[in-house]
XYZ file of C-alpha atoms in Angstrom:
673
model
C -12.080 -32.725 24.067
C -13.425 -29.298 23.270
C -13.462 -26.738 25.620
C -16.730 -25.694 27.422
C -18.798 -23.309 25.481
C -16.779 -23.868 22.034
C -18.804 -22.867 19.224
C -17.667 -24.661 16.065
C -19.385 -22.371 13.619
C -17.236 -19.792 14.796
C -14.187 -21.549 13.518
C -15.974 -22.222 10.382
C -16.470 -18.500 9.846
C -12.816 -17.890 10.664
C -12.180 -20.582 8.035
C -13.893 -18.189 5.377
C -12.122 -15.077 6.584
C -8.730 -16.506 6.159
C -9.251 -18.310 2.887
C -10.705 -15.270 1.630
C -7.358 -13.198 2.313
C -5.182 -16.044 1.226
C -6.862 -16.593 -2.103
C -6.983 -12.813 -2.653
C -3.095 -12.300 -1.845
C -2.434 -15.399 -3.921
C -3.568 -13.494 -6.955
C -7.156 -14.881 -7.716
C -8.556 -11.583 -9.347
C -12.100 -12.963 -9.274
C -11.998 -12.473 -5.338
C -11.563 -8.718 -5.645
C -12.669 -8.125 -2.090
C -10.670 -10.914 -0.338
C -9.242 -8.421 1.887
C -12.592 -7.907 3.770
C -11.594 -11.178 5.544
C -9.908 -8.924 8.127
C -13.174 -7.348 8.812
C -14.805 -10.816 9.255
C -11.909 -11.447 11.947
C -12.478 -8.193 13.736
C -16.463 -9.014 14.160
C -15.501 -12.488 15.531
C -12.864 -11.029 17.820
C -15.152 -8.359 19.081
C -17.796 -11.012 19.846
C -15.519 -13.356 21.646
C -13.573 -11.045 23.752
C -16.720 -9.332 24.825
C -18.319 -12.512 25.636
C -15.334 -13.755 27.591
C -15.040 -10.294 29.735
C -18.725 -9.662 30.264
C -19.161 -13.256 31.813
C -16.148 -12.597 33.992
C -17.603 -9.237 35.022
C -20.916 -10.853 35.850
C -19.255 -13.576 37.910
C -16.987 -11.039 39.668
C -13.607 -13.117 38.700
C -12.295 -10.760 35.961
C -8.592 -10.209 36.329
C -6.615 -7.780 33.822
C -3.414 -9.790 34.655
C -5.119 -12.959 33.770
C -6.839 -11.601 30.361
C -3.432 -10.085 29.122
C -1.614 -13.379 30.027
C -4.284 -15.290 27.991
C -4.007 -13.041 25.133
C -0.313 -13.420 25.156
C -0.089 -17.089 25.237
C -2.742 -16.927 22.291
C -1.129 -14.427 20.181
C 2.655 -13.949 20.768
C 4.317 -17.194 20.186
C 3.293 -17.901 16.661
C 3.849 -14.052 15.718
C 7.226 -13.836 17.207
C 8.393 -16.889 15.535
C 6.866 -15.667 12.233
C 8.621 -12.352 12.716
C 12.049 -13.750 13.432
C 11.624 -16.307 10.661
C 10.766 -13.292 8.338
C 13.899 -11.364 9.417
C 16.368 -14.102 8.813
C 14.815 -15.025 5.573
C 15.040 -11.475 4.674
C 18.836 -11.783 4.592
C 18.742 -14.172 1.596
C 15.859 -12.415 -0.379
C 15.958 -8.708 0.342
C 17.983 -5.764 -1.193
C 19.429 -3.285 1.475
C 16.737 -0.854 1.581
C 13.998 -3.468 1.614
C 15.819 -5.233 4.548
C 16.142 -1.860 6.512
C 12.343 -1.337 5.701
C 11.588 -5.050 6.917
C 13.620 -4.374 10.192
C 11.511 -1.058 10.807
C 8.144 -2.773 10.307
C 9.458 -5.713 12.388
C 10.084 -3.397 15.345
C 6.664 -1.761 15.034
C 5.089 -5.260 14.822
C 6.660 -6.555 18.002
C 5.411 -3.282 19.764
C 1.616 -3.664 18.341
C 2.011 -0.586 16.141
C 2.465 -2.233 12.693
C -0.505 -0.236 11.624
C 0.934 2.990 12.263
C 4.012 2.138 10.435
C 2.293 1.016 7.491
C -0.223 4.168 7.567
C 2.960 6.639 7.353
C 4.903 4.638 4.886
C 2.696 2.843 2.377
C -0.792 2.092 1.346
C -2.088 -1.417 1.817
C -2.719 -1.743 -2.011
C 0.410 0.011 -3.222
C 3.079 -2.021 -5.139
C 5.605 -1.644 -2.478
C 3.385 -3.310 0.059
C 3.172 -6.422 -2.196
C 7.012 -7.128 -1.321
C 6.713 -6.199 2.316
C 6.884 -9.467 4.385
C 5.009 -7.958 7.349
C 2.394 -5.574 5.991
C -0.365 -8.139 6.971
C 0.616 -7.271 10.483
C -1.247 -4.198 10.675
C -4.496 -5.812 11.212
C -3.214 -7.906 14.223
C -1.829 -4.577 15.685
C -5.328 -3.116 15.412
C -6.628 -6.055 17.231
C -3.998 -5.940 19.954
C -4.633 -2.231 20.504
C -8.218 -3.218 21.089
C -7.148 -5.805 23.629
C -5.146 -3.115 25.361
C -7.939 -0.772 25.553
C -11.451 -2.494 25.296
C -11.096 -4.297 28.743
C -10.748 -1.166 30.777
C -13.573 0.333 28.990
C -15.959 -2.563 29.704
C -14.600 -2.861 33.351
C -15.158 0.789 34.310
C -18.422 0.860 32.370
C -19.669 -2.118 34.274
C -18.482 -0.579 37.762
C -20.520 2.481 36.701
C -23.844 1.068 35.536
C -23.572 -2.781 35.085
C -24.495 -4.341 31.584
C -26.594 -1.399 30.933
C -23.664 1.000 30.817
C -21.521 -1.488 28.923
C -24.307 -1.377 26.174
C -24.315 2.073 25.894
C -20.663 2.433 25.821
C -20.459 -0.163 23.234
C -23.217 1.352 20.985
C -21.808 4.827 21.502
C -18.560 3.685 20.244
C -19.966 1.997 17.313
C -21.809 4.949 16.055
C -18.673 7.186 16.720
C -16.135 5.097 15.149
C -18.537 4.165 12.113
C -19.068 8.025 11.490
C -15.489 8.784 11.598
C -14.828 5.772 9.133
C -17.201 6.891 6.523
C -16.348 10.634 6.916
C -12.607 10.168 6.741
C -12.168 7.160 4.289
C -12.442 9.273 1.240
C -10.202 12.197 2.498
C -7.483 10.100 4.305
C -7.714 6.564 2.960
C -4.574 5.262 4.802
C -5.694 6.528 8.267
C -9.012 5.108 7.704
C -7.984 1.924 6.441
C -5.130 1.344 9.135
C -6.089 2.959 12.323
C -7.948 1.623 15.366
C -10.362 4.610 15.517
C -11.844 3.901 12.236
C -11.883 0.168 12.753
C -13.115 -0.151 16.258
C -16.813 -0.164 15.024
C -16.222 -3.324 13.461
C -15.069 -4.962 16.553
C -17.994 -3.193 18.425
C -20.394 -4.635 16.235
C -19.116 -7.999 17.275
C -19.554 -7.019 20.700
C -22.890 -5.832 20.367
C -24.031 -9.325 19.089
C -23.245 -10.539 22.550
C -26.179 -8.608 24.000
C -28.815 -9.477 21.341
C -31.735 -11.553 22.813
C -31.451 -15.358 22.125
C -33.370 -16.751 19.080
C -36.197 -19.287 20.082
C -35.972 -22.749 18.791
C -39.434 -22.514 16.877
C -37.931 -19.638 14.824
C -35.704 -21.823 12.809
C -36.928 -20.640 9.500
C -36.044 -17.091 10.679
C -32.628 -17.853 11.780
C -31.999 -19.610 8.550
C -33.012 -16.530 6.590
C -30.714 -14.370 8.579
C -27.747 -16.917 8.256
C -28.555 -16.656 4.409
C -28.537 -12.972 4.465
C -25.253 -12.790 6.340
C -23.662 -15.164 3.916
C -24.829 -13.267 1.096
C -23.387 -10.117 2.355
C -20.071 -11.494 2.720
C -20.275 -13.050 -0.721
C -21.100 -9.901 -2.326
C -18.201 -8.168 -0.524
C -15.856 -10.834 -1.756
C -16.982 -10.585 -5.285
C -17.819 -6.911 -5.872
C -15.872 -4.729 -3.557
C -12.004 -4.158 -4.832
C -8.972 -2.218 -3.980
C -10.161 0.462 -6.139
C -13.087 1.432 -4.034
C -12.974 3.871 -1.004
C -12.482 1.493 1.829
C -13.490 0.666 4.616
C -16.185 3.493 4.411
C -19.720 2.616 4.254
C -18.757 -0.464 2.118
C -17.279 -2.225 5.190
C -20.807 -2.382 6.568
C -21.510 -5.305 4.229
C -19.066 -7.904 5.548
C -19.522 -6.611 9.124
C -23.070 -6.963 9.063
C -22.950 -10.143 7.321
C -20.598 -11.433 9.899
C -22.485 -10.248 12.801
C -25.634 -11.869 11.299
C -23.902 -15.261 10.862
C -22.322 -15.254 14.443
C -25.970 -14.488 15.925
C -27.403 -17.482 14.101
C -24.324 -19.784 14.759
C -24.551 -19.204 18.379
C -28.407 -19.591 18.714
C -29.581 -22.189 16.068
C -28.687 -25.038 14.039
C -29.250 -25.081 10.225
C -27.489 -26.370 7.295
C -25.299 -23.348 7.107
C -24.079 -23.792 10.673
C -23.726 -27.371 9.764
C -21.507 -26.748 6.905
C -19.371 -24.255 8.763
C -18.859 -26.892 11.722
C -17.817 -29.754 9.332
C -13.994 -30.862 9.642
C -12.593 -29.113 6.644
C -13.955 -25.702 8.002
C -12.992 -26.610 11.526
C -9.298 -27.651 10.659
C -8.822 -24.391 8.648
C -10.586 -22.292 11.060
C -8.656 -23.558 14.031
C -5.286 -22.877 12.537
C -6.824 -19.680 10.726
C -4.572 -17.370 12.863
C -1.287 -19.246 12.046
C -2.476 -19.382 8.313
C -2.689 -15.707 8.237
C 0.567 -15.180 10.040
C 2.310 -17.311 7.565
C 0.603 -16.943 4.117
C 1.951 -13.321 3.407
C 5.835 -13.948 4.203
C 5.354 -17.180 1.966
C 3.662 -15.158 -0.936
C 6.147 -12.165 -0.790
C 9.162 -14.233 -0.645
C 8.226 -16.300 -3.653
C 7.161 -13.253 -5.255
C 10.813 -12.023 -4.760
C 12.275 -15.214 -5.895
C 10.483 -14.889 -9.248
C 11.397 -11.197 -9.546
C 7.883 -9.743 -9.045
C 6.264 -11.308 -12.122
C 2.553 -12.243 -11.821
C 1.790 -15.659 -10.533
C 0.459 -18.630 -12.740
C -2.363 -20.902 -11.734
C -0.159 -23.686 -10.506
C 1.887 -21.180 -8.385
C -1.257 -19.729 -7.045
C -2.555 -23.169 -5.831
C 0.785 -24.156 -4.467
C 1.002 -20.979 -2.640
C -2.415 -21.511 -0.957
C -1.771 -24.983 -0.176
C 1.722 -24.079 1.248
C -0.010 -21.431 3.287
C -2.406 -23.752 4.777
C 0.127 -26.577 5.736
C 2.491 -23.888 7.276
C -0.351 -22.494 9.152
C -1.265 -25.904 10.226
C 1.875 -26.893 11.570
C 2.243 -23.433 13.289
C -1.020 -23.903 15.067
C -0.308 -27.396 16.026
C 3.302 -27.181 17.139
C 3.453 -23.616 18.427
C -0.098 -22.314 19.182
C -1.440 -25.276 20.770
C 1.756 -25.794 22.864
C 1.933 -22.580 24.410
C -1.862 -21.698 24.593
C -2.576 -23.917 27.603
C 0.492 -23.326 29.358
C -0.426 -23.266 33.285
C 2.461 -20.804 34.526
C 1.477 -17.691 36.482
C 0.185 -14.710 34.642
C 2.811 -12.534 35.401
C 5.359 -15.068 34.456
C 3.559 -15.670 31.104
C 3.649 -11.778 30.694
C 7.358 -11.502 31.665
C 8.532 -14.308 29.196
C 6.420 -12.612 26.266
C 8.171 -9.365 26.744
C 11.550 -11.244 26.942
C 10.513 -12.918 23.596
C 9.332 -9.802 21.869
C 12.539 -8.048 23.150
C 14.627 -10.634 21.371
C 12.661 -10.081 18.234
C 13.133 -6.264 18.534
C 16.725 -6.744 19.036
C 17.278 -8.770 15.971
C 15.219 -6.401 13.963
C 17.305 -3.735 15.454
C 20.655 -5.103 14.485
C 19.431 -5.215 10.778
C 18.638 -1.373 11.220
C 21.795 -0.659 12.878
C 24.083 -2.452 10.312
C 22.187 -0.812 7.410
C 20.594 -3.928 5.982
C 24.037 -5.666 5.834
C 24.943 -4.273 2.400
C 28.003 -6.709 2.145
C 25.373 -9.473 1.287
C 25.237 -8.103 -2.388
C 27.548 -6.121 -4.550
C 27.521 -2.383 -5.302
C 26.528 -2.917 -8.631
C 23.576 -4.744 -7.781
C 22.709 -2.231 -5.071
C 22.811 0.543 -7.701
C 19.968 -0.954 -9.664
C 17.863 -2.408 -6.761
C 18.038 -0.149 -3.718
C 15.516 2.496 -4.100
C 16.917 5.061 -1.938
C 20.358 4.572 -3.794
C 18.606 4.915 -7.145
C 17.067 8.149 -6.232
C 20.013 9.644 -4.679
C 20.947 13.194 -6.051
C 23.240 15.740 -4.934
C 21.521 19.160 -5.531
C 23.556 22.177 -5.998
C 21.756 23.773 -3.172
C 18.351 23.614 -1.397
C 16.429 26.991 -1.112
C 13.119 28.210 0.079
C 12.554 29.854 -3.143
C 8.845 30.486 -3.529
C 7.784 32.429 -0.199
C 4.311 31.074 -0.180
C 5.362 27.634 -0.320
C 7.338 27.036 2.910
C 9.666 24.194 1.429
C 13.061 23.737 0.316
C 13.483 23.057 -3.399
C 16.207 21.480 -5.228
C 18.518 23.677 -7.270
C 20.386 22.154 -10.058
C 23.138 23.365 -12.411
C 24.701 26.754 -11.331
C 23.980 28.027 -7.794
C 20.796 30.219 -7.948
C 22.569 33.587 -7.604
C 25.444 32.713 -10.107
C 23.423 31.224 -13.090
C 23.552 33.325 -16.148
C 19.954 32.184 -16.794
C 17.301 30.781 -14.436
C 14.557 28.371 -15.157
C 11.969 26.156 -13.249
C 11.516 22.619 -13.726
C 7.607 22.141 -12.899
C 5.889 19.017 -12.408
C 5.329 15.738 -10.238
C 8.064 13.231 -9.520
C 8.674 12.855 -13.083
C 10.160 16.344 -12.732
C 12.542 15.134 -10.353
C 13.643 12.128 -12.102
C 15.097 14.125 -14.952
C 17.328 15.970 -12.455
C 20.497 14.320 -13.223
C 20.336 14.795 -17.064
C 19.061 18.515 -16.604
C 21.835 19.194 -13.996
C 24.464 17.928 -16.473
C 23.265 20.373 -19.201
C 22.652 23.265 -17.097
C 26.221 22.964 -15.483
C 27.617 23.008 -19.157
C 25.663 26.010 -19.889
C 26.002 27.926 -16.477
C 22.082 27.695 -16.091
C 20.413 27.417 -12.759
C 17.301 25.417 -12.421
C 15.089 24.806 -9.527
C 12.521 21.896 -9.131
C 9.311 23.388 -7.892
C 6.558 23.117 -6.825
C 6.581 19.430 -7.101
C 4.128 16.457 -6.814
C 1.456 17.901 -9.502
C 0.892 18.259 -13.377
C 1.434 21.873 -14.007
C -1.974 22.100 -15.926
C -4.172 20.845 -12.944
C -6.738 23.466 -11.925
C -9.924 22.611 -10.305
C -11.779 25.490 -12.230
C -10.887 23.520 -15.476
C -10.357 19.936 -14.804
C -10.046 17.544 -11.752
C -8.081 14.512 -10.996
C -9.394 11.309 -9.405
C -6.320 10.044 -7.602
C -7.801 7.318 -5.224
C -4.621 7.471 -2.842
C -4.706 11.128 -2.390
C -8.315 12.484 -2.471
C -7.204 16.037 -1.876
C -4.924 15.914 -4.799
C -6.759 18.305 -7.111
C -7.434 21.125 -4.543
C -3.824 20.751 -3.218
C -2.333 20.945 -6.834
C -4.522 23.950 -7.601
C -3.061 25.996 -4.642
C 0.527 24.977 -5.549
C 0.163 25.444 -9.351
C -1.501 28.747 -8.737
C 1.261 29.866 -6.564
C 3.994 28.838 -8.722
C 2.490 30.576 -11.748
C 2.278 33.866 -9.957
C 5.733 33.433 -8.852
C 6.962 32.841 -12.372
C 5.190 35.797 -13.827
C 6.620 37.980 -11.154
C 9.890 37.100 -11.662
C 11.233 38.167 -15.186
C 14.621 36.635 -14.392
C 12.883 33.182 -14.981
C 13.453 32.763 -18.893
C 12.855 28.761 -19.025
C 10.372 26.478 -17.859
C 10.474 22.885 -18.156
C 7.143 20.975 -17.813
C 7.546 17.277 -16.938
C 4.948 14.729 -15.483
C 3.751 11.425 -15.804
C 1.325 12.814 -18.411
C -0.146 9.205 -19.434
C -0.859 8.243 -15.978
C -2.654 11.684 -15.128
C -4.692 11.485 -18.405
C -6.246 8.422 -17.129
C -7.620 10.055 -13.882
C -8.817 13.336 -15.376
C -12.483 14.129 -15.175
C -14.922 17.257 -15.038
C -18.586 17.495 -13.872
C -19.545 17.237 -17.396
C -17.452 14.467 -18.360
C -16.933 12.359 -15.159
C -15.943 9.045 -16.908
C -12.396 8.685 -15.506
C -13.797 9.244 -11.950
C -14.235 5.681 -11.492
C -13.257 2.794 -9.508
C -11.598 0.972 -12.547
C -7.974 0.082 -12.323
C -6.013 2.864 -13.849
C -4.917 0.841 -16.925
C -8.741 0.335 -17.748
C -9.723 3.736 -17.901
C -9.991 5.984 -20.914
C -6.758 7.905 -21.893
C -8.526 9.461 -24.790
C -10.927 11.139 -22.637
C -8.632 12.282 -20.136
C -6.054 13.645 -22.760
C -8.910 15.666 -24.303
C -9.724 17.177 -20.971
C -6.148 18.153 -20.369
C -5.804 20.097 -23.501
C -8.138 23.305 -22.357
C -6.016 23.095 -19.054
C -2.779 23.354 -20.923
C -4.104 26.217 -22.847
C -5.005 27.874 -19.967
C -1.697 27.600 -18.641
C 0.438 28.238 -21.463
C -1.592 31.210 -22.639
C -0.118 32.858 -19.400
C 3.458 31.942 -20.288
C 4.017 33.191 -23.687
C 6.850 35.537 -22.678
C 8.700 32.281 -21.431
C 10.694 29.645 -23.360
C 9.022 26.386 -22.513
C 10.167 22.798 -22.990
C 7.595 19.829 -22.423
C 9.183 16.553 -21.709
C 7.038 13.616 -22.353
C 6.939 10.362 -20.446
C 9.626 8.130 -20.262
C 8.389 4.610 -22.273
C 6.742 3.256 -19.200
C 7.326 -0.567 -18.296
C 4.412 -0.534 -15.967
C 6.422 -3.368 -14.391
C 9.471 -3.840 -12.281
C 12.509 -4.604 -14.135
C 15.280 -4.233 -11.767
C 14.969 -7.531 -9.854
C 15.289 -9.342 -13.235
C 18.318 -6.983 -14.399
C 19.966 -8.060 -11.087
C 19.101 -11.691 -11.230
C 21.990 -12.790 -13.541
C 24.683 -11.711 -10.901
C 22.937 -11.564 -7.641
C 24.036 -13.205 -4.429
C 20.328 -13.183 -3.402
C 17.989 -16.116 -3.899
C 16.519 -15.269 -7.298
C 15.349 -17.083 -10.546
C 17.020 -15.720 -13.576
C 15.006 -13.957 -15.972
C 14.584 -14.199 -19.948
C 16.508 -11.066 -21.069
C 13.506 -10.340 -23.334
C 11.529 -9.531 -20.282
C 13.761 -6.830 -18.812
C 15.909 -5.526 -21.684
C 13.302 -4.712 -24.234
C 9.631 -3.295 -24.006
C 7.220 -3.888 -26.643
C 6.739 -0.672 -28.708
C 2.920 -1.497 -29.474
C 2.266 -1.569 -25.801
C 4.193 1.702 -25.200
C 2.456 3.240 -27.966
C -0.828 2.254 -26.807
C -0.063 3.534 -23.180
C 1.227 6.973 -24.453
C -0.407 7.786 -27.582
C -3.157 9.948 -26.191
C -1.123 12.047 -24.080
C 1.758 12.201 -26.530
C -0.581 13.614 -29.145
C -1.497 16.486 -26.724
C 1.995 17.375 -25.972
C 3.021 17.615 -29.548
C 0.040 19.526 -30.746
C 1.033 22.336 -28.064
C 4.322 22.654 -29.579
C 2.658 23.405 -32.981
C 0.367 25.986 -31.604
C 2.714 27.845 -29.393
C 5.870 29.306 -30.787
C 7.728 29.490 -27.433
C 7.038 25.733 -26.746
C 9.166 22.649 -27.624
C 8.122 19.160 -26.973
C 10.585 16.155 -26.489
C 8.768 12.814 -26.683
C 11.357 10.276 -25.392
C 9.817 7.188 -26.922
C 10.226 8.850 -30.373
C 14.154 8.400 -29.833
C 14.516 5.518 -27.530
C 12.002 3.169 -29.443
C 12.066 1.549 -32.808
C 8.685 0.413 -34.442
C 9.166 -2.764 -32.656
C 11.040 -2.386 -29.293
C 12.001 -0.013 -26.626
C 15.438 -0.372 -25.284
C 15.634 -0.385 -21.171
C 19.451 -0.071 -21.257
C 21.522 2.852 -22.585
C 25.398 2.361 -22.441
C 24.897 -1.346 -20.966
C 23.208 0.230 -17.967
C 19.478 -0.173 -16.984
C 17.848 3.160 -16.992
C 14.726 2.495 -14.737
C 14.244 2.687 -11.083
C 10.887 1.296 -10.952
C 7.879 0.791 -13.165
C 7.439 4.378 -14.257
C 10.764 6.312 -13.140
C 14.313 6.609 -14.445
C 17.254 6.325 -12.122
C 19.200 9.365 -10.719
C 22.480 7.452 -10.169
C 23.252 6.825 -13.611
C 26.959 6.883 -14.747
C 28.327 10.213 -16.379
C 28.840 8.446 -19.783
C 24.980 7.255 -19.639
C 23.779 10.589 -18.713
C 25.576 12.129 -21.701
C 24.401 9.575 -24.037
C 20.974 9.768 -22.751
C 20.758 13.499 -23.090
C 22.017 13.354 -26.584
C 19.571 10.630 -27.445
C 16.651 12.671 -26.391
C 18.197 15.973 -27.948
C 17.986 17.415 -24.431
C 21.581 18.870 -24.990
C 20.945 20.611 -28.153
C 17.733 22.388 -26.550
C 19.487 23.707 -23.375
C 22.568 24.847 -25.258
C 20.319 26.763 -27.701
C 18.589 28.854 -25.046
C-alpha cells in the first residue's frame, strides 16, 4: 500500500531527472544538457522537505531528531554501501594516484562535503572527472547540507512569524541565492556549480511551490497548459544547454521553473501529462531513482577504465544505461526499502548511521595512509599512469625571482647565481613539461633557466587579444598582469640573454577573440572552433611582444603533436595487473599525421613566420621531426613520451631525454648560445 499523501507524479518526474543524468553520462551527445537532471532533483527535494516540515510545524509535532533520523534512513544506507563498493573495486581498476584521489573524495562524501572537495580539485566537466568514481556525490552533498541547515531556518522563522515569516525567508533566500548564482557563475564557475550558496535557490523554488494557491478543478485546461510549459522548459534544457555554457547561471532558470510548474500541476490536478508520469514504467524508475543515481556513475567510470578511456559505442551505451537501472532497482529494493522503514528510536538510528559512516571513512582513510597500495601494480606501470609520478621533476632550486610575483619559481640547469648565462622559460603548463629536456641541455652548457611566470601564453594581452577560457573566466586579465610584469622584469635584467617561449599554442588559438572578431568567444567545444581565426589574432600580439625583446635570443618551441586522447592506460594494458582490456597498438603507438597537421597547422604557421621576420627568433616545430607524412610516433627509445592528452612526461629516462632533445634539435640550439 502506498503511504498517505503519496504523489505518484513526483516519482515520474524523478524518473525524468535520473534518466536525463544517466543517458548524458553514458555518452548520448544529443542530450547535451542531461546534467540538468540534478536541478530537477533539487526542486523536488525542496518541495517535499518543505511540505513535510511545514506540516509538522503547523501540527506542532516537529522534531529535529526525528527529521534527521528519517533523512539518515532514507539516504545513508545505499550511499555508504556504494562508497564502500567503489573503494573496494578501485583496488582492481585504479592506478595509485587515482586510488588516493578516490579515497579523499570518499572521505569528503561520507561527511557531506564532496562538493567542496571537487570544487577545489576538478571541474564537473573536466577530463579527470570522467574517471572519478564519486564525482556525482557532489550533488548529494549539496542536498545534505540543505537538510542540515534548512529545518533550523524554517523552525526559527515559524516561531517568529508563523507561515508568513517562513514565506518571506524562502523568497528572500531565493532572490539572494539566485543573484549570487547569476553574478558568480561566469567569474567563479567551479564555486557556482558546486556550492550550496549558489544552488540553494533551486531548492528554494521547490519550497515556494508548497505555498502557492491550489488550482481549482474547473481550471484543468489552465493546469494542462502549465504542465506543458513546464515539460517544454525541461525538454529545451536537455536539448540545448551544454557543458560549454556558463552554468548554472541564468540558464538554470529553465529546468528549475519547468520542474516547479510540473510539480505544481502534478499536485493539483489530473491530465494526460500527470497520468503519463504516474504510469508504471515511470513509477518503477522514479522510486529507485536515488539508487540509480548512486550506482550509475561508478558503473560507467569503471567500465570506462576497463576499456582504457575510449569512447563508448552504441551497444555499450545501452548496456550501461540498462545496468545502471538494474543495479539501482536492486539497491532500492534490498537496501533502501529494507532500512527506510525501520522502527528503531531516532537516536539509535543516528548512532548506527555515524558508526557506518565512520567505518566507510576508516576504509577510505586506509587507502590514503597506505598511498593507494602501490604494490598492486609494477613500478614501470606507475611510471606511465600515475599523474603525480609523471609530473615529478627535481628543480635545481626554487626562488622568488620576480619580486612583483610572490611565488617560488623552478630554476633548472645551473643554480641561478652560478650559471654563466641566464634565461627565462615563459609560457603555460607546456613551458613546464619541457623542463626535463631543457634541464639536461642547460646543465651541459652551465646555463641557468627559470620557468616563469607560468600559466599563460606569453603574447596574451587584453589590449590586443583576449582568450575565452570557460573554466577560467579571468584568464585574460590575470595573464595580462603576469605577462606585463614578466616583460618588465626581463627588460630590466640585462643578464637575461635567452627567452624560451613554450605554450599550448594550438589550443589557445581556438580560444582567442577580439571585440572586432569575437568568433572564438563561443560555447562550442574547443575542437569545433576556428583555429585560423585565432592564429591570425595571435600574430599582432606576438609582434607586440617580440618587438620589445629584440636584444634577446628567443627560442619558440611549438606544440608537441597532440593526441587529444589519453594513451597511457592503453600503453600499460599489455602488462598491467589491473582489470583492463588490451588495446590495439595502432591506437596508442601511432598518431595520424593528417589529424595532427589539421590540429596544429594554423598555429605552427604563425610560429614559423615569426622566425623568418625576426633575426633573433628561432622556432622548433616538434611535429616536423617527430612525424613522417603518415604518422607520429608516441614512443621514443621504446618509452611512451606522453603524460596525458597534450603534455609530455617529466620522468623519462636519461637515454630518452638525450634522444628526444637530439631529435628536436634542442641540443644544438642550446649549445650554440
